[in-house]
Every structure is written in structure tokens, then in C-alpha cells.
PDB file of C-alpha atoms in Angstrom:
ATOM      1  CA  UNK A 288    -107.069 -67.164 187.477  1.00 83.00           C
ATOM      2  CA  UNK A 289    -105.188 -69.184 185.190  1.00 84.00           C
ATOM      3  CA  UNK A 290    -107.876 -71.024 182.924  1.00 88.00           C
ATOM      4  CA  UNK A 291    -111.354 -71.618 182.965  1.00 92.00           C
ATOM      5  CA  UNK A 292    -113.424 -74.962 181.275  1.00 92.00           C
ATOM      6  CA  UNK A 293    -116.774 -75.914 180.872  1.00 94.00           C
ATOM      7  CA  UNK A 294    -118.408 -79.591 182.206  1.00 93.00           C
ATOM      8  CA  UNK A 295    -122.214 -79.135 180.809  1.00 92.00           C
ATOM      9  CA  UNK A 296    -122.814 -75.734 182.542  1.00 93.00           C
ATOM     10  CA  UNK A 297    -120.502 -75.527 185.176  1.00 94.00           C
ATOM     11  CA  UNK A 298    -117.403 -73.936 185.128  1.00 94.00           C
ATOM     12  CA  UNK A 299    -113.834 -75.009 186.284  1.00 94.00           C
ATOM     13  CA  UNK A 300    -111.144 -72.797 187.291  1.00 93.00           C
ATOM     14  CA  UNK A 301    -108.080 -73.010 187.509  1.00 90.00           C
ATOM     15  CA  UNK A 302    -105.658 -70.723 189.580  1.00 88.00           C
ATOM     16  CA  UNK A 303    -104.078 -69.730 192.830  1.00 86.00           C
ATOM     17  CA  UNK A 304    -106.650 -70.854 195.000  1.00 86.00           C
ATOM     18  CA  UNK A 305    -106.759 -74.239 193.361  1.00 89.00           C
ATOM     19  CA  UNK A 306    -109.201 -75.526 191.307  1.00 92.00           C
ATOM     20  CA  UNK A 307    -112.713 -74.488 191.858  1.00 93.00           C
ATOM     21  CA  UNK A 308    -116.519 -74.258 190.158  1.00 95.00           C
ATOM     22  CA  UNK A 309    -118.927 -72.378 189.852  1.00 95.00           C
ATOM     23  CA  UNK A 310    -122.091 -74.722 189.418  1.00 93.00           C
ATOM     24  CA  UNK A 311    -124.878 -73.480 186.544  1.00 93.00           C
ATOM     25  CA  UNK A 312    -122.386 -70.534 185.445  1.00 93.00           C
ATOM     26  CA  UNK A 313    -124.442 -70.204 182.166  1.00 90.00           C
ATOM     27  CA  UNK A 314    -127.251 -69.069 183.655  1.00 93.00           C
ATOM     28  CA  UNK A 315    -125.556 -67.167 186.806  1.00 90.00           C
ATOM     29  CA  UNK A 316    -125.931 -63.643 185.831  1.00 90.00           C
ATOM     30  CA  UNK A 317    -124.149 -62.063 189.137  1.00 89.00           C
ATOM     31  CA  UNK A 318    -122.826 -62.782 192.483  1.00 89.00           C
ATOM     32  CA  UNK A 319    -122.007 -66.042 191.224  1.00 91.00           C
ATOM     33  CA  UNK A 320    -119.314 -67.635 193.813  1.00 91.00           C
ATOM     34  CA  UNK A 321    -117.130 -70.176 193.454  1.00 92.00           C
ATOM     35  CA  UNK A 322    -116.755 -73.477 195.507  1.00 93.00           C
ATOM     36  CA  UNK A 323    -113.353 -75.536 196.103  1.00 93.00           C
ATOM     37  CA  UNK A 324    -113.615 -78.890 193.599  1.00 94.00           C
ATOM     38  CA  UNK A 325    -114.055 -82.007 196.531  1.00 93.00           C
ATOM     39  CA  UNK A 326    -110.252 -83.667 196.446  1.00 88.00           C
ATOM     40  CA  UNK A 327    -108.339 -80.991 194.482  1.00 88.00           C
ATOM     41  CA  UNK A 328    -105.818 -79.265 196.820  1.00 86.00           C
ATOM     42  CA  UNK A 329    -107.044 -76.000 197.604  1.00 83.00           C
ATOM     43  CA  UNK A 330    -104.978 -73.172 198.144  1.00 81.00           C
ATOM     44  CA  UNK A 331    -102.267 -74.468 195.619  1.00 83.00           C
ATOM     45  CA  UNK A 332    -101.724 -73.049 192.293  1.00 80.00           C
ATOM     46  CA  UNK A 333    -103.027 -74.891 189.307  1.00 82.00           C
ATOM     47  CA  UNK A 334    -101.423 -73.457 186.244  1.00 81.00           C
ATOM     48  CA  UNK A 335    -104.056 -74.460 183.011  1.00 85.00           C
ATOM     49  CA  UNK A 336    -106.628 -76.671 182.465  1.00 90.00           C
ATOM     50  CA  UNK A 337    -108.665 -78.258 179.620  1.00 88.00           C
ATOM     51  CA  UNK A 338    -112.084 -80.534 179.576  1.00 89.00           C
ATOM     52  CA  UNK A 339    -114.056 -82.566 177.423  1.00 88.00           C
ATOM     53  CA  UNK A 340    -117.369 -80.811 178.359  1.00 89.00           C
ATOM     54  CA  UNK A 341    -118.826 -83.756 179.290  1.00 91.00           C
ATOM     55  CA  UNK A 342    -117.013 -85.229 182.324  1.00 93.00           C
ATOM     56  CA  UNK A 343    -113.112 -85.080 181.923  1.00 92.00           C
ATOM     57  CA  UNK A 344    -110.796 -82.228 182.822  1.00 92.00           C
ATOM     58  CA  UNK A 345    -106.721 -82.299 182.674  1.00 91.00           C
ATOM     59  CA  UNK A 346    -105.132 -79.502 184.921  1.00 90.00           C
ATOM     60  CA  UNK A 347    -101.439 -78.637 185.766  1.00 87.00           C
ATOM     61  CA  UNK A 348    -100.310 -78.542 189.311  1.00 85.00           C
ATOM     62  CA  UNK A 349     -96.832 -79.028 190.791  1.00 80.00           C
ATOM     63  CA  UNK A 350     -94.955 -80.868 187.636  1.00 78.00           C
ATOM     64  CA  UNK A 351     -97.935 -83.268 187.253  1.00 84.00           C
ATOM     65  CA  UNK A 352    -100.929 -83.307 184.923  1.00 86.00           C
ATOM     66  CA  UNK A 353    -103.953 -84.350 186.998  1.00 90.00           C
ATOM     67  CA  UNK A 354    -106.813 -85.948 185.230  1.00 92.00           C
ATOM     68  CA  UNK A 355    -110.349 -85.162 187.363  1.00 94.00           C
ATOM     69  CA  UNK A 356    -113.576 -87.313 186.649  1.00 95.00           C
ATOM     70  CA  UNK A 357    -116.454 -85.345 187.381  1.00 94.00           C
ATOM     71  CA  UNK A 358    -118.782 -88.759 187.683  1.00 95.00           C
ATOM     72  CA  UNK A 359    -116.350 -90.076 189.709  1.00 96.00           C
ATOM     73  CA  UNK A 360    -114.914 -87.549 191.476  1.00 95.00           C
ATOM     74  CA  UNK A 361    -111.581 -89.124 190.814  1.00 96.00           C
ATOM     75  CA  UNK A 362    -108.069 -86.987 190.611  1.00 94.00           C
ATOM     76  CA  UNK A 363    -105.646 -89.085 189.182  1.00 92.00           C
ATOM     77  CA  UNK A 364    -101.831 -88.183 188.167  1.00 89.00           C
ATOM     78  CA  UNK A 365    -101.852 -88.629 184.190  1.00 86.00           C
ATOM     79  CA  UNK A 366     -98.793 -87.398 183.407  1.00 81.00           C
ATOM     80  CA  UNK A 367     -95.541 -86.249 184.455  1.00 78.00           C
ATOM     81  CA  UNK A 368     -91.766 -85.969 183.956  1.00 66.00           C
ATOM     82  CA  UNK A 369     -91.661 -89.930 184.966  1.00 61.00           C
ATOM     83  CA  UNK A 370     -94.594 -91.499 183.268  1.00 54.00           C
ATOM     84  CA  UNK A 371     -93.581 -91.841 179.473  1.00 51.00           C
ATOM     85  CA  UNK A 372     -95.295 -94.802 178.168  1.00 43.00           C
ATOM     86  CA  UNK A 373     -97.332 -95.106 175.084  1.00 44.00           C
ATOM     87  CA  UNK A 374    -101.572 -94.910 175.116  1.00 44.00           C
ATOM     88  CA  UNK A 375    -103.893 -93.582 172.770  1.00 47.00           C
ATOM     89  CA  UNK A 376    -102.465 -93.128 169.001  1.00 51.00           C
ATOM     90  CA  UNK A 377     -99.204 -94.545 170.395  1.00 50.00           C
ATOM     91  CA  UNK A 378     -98.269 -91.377 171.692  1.00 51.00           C
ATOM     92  CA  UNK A 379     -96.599 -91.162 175.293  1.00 52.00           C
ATOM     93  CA  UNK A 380     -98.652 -89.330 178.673  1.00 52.00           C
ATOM     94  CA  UNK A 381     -95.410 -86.881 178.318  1.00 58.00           C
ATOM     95  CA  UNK A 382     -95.841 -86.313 174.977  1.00 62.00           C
ATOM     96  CA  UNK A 383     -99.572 -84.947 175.831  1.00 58.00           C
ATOM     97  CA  UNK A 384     -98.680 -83.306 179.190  1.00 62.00           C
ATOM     98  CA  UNK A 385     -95.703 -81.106 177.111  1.00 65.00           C
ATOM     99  CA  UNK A 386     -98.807 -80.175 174.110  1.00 65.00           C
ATOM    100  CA  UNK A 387    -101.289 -79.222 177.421  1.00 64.00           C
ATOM    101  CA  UNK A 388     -98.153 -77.414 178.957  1.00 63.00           C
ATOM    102  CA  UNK A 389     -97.369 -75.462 175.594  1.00 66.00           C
ATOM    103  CA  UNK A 390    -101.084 -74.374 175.000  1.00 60.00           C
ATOM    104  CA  UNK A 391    -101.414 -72.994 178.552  1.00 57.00           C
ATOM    105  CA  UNK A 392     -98.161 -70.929 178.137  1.00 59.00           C
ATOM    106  CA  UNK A 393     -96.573 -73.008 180.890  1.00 55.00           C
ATOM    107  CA  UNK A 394     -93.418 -74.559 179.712  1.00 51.00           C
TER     108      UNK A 394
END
């Protein structure tokens, strides 16, 4: 395991075995098991994550930070080593993926 998040009461993980959930984890007291996340990439390391709580998580896999809507279902690539241009704040998708990189410890 290399991070764990919270959208509403399920929780994200990220590590080895790709990202996964484990559905109503605030109110699973044991045995709770974890199921593959629809359109992540099992079996393939995902080094950190971060969410909103509400319906956003950002994750690290390969070089890439992948944005995943939970409403949508949607994995998008958000940043990466060749995506520099300016949103929010006027600060670059690089600029955010090195800050995500740094606070996971993954550098």
C-alpha cells in the first residue's frame, strides 16, 4: 500500500495491485475486502494518491498523474513530464504533479 483517500465513505488505495476501494470502509469493522477501481490498470503500481472527498482523486502511476472522477468514472492523464501549461492560479499541471510527487515521497 502506498496511500489511502477517502470519497464520502469509501476508501481508495493506492499500491501494487493498482488502485482499489473498499466501498462503506467507515462502517466496515472486519473482513472488509477490497475491489479493483473499473478502468484503473490493475496489477500496476500506483505510487500516492490524494482526493477531494467528494468525487475527485489524483494518483501517480508510470510518470503520469491520473485524475479519476468517481461520477464519471473517468481516468484522465492530468499531468506529466510533457503537459506544462498554465490552469488554475496560473500555475502549470507540472508544477502540481511535482507538489503531489513531493508530498507522497515520490520524487
Amino acid at each position: 500500500m502506498n496511500g489511502l483517500a477517502f470519497i464520502g465513505s469509501g476508501l481508495l488505495i493506492a499500491g501494487k495491485d493498482g488502485l482499489t476501494k473498499i466501498p462503506y470502509a467507515t462502517s466496515c469493522l472486519s473482513g472488509c475486502v477490497s475491489q479493483a477501481v473499473p478502468g484503473s490498470a490493475p496489477n500496476v503500481g500506483h505510487f500516492g494518491i490524494w482526493a477531494d472527498g467528494i468525487d475527485t482523486v489524483y494518483y501517480l502511476r508510470d510518470a503520469n498523474v491520473l485524475r479519476y472522477t468517481v461520477s464519471t468514472g473517468a481516468h484522465v492523464v492530468f499531468a506529466n513530464s510533457l503537459t506544462p501549461f498554465a490552469f488554475v492560479g496560473g500555475k502549470s499541471k507540472s508544477a502540481y504533479a511535482r507538489r503531489l510527487r513531493q508530498l507522497v515521497g515520490w520524487r
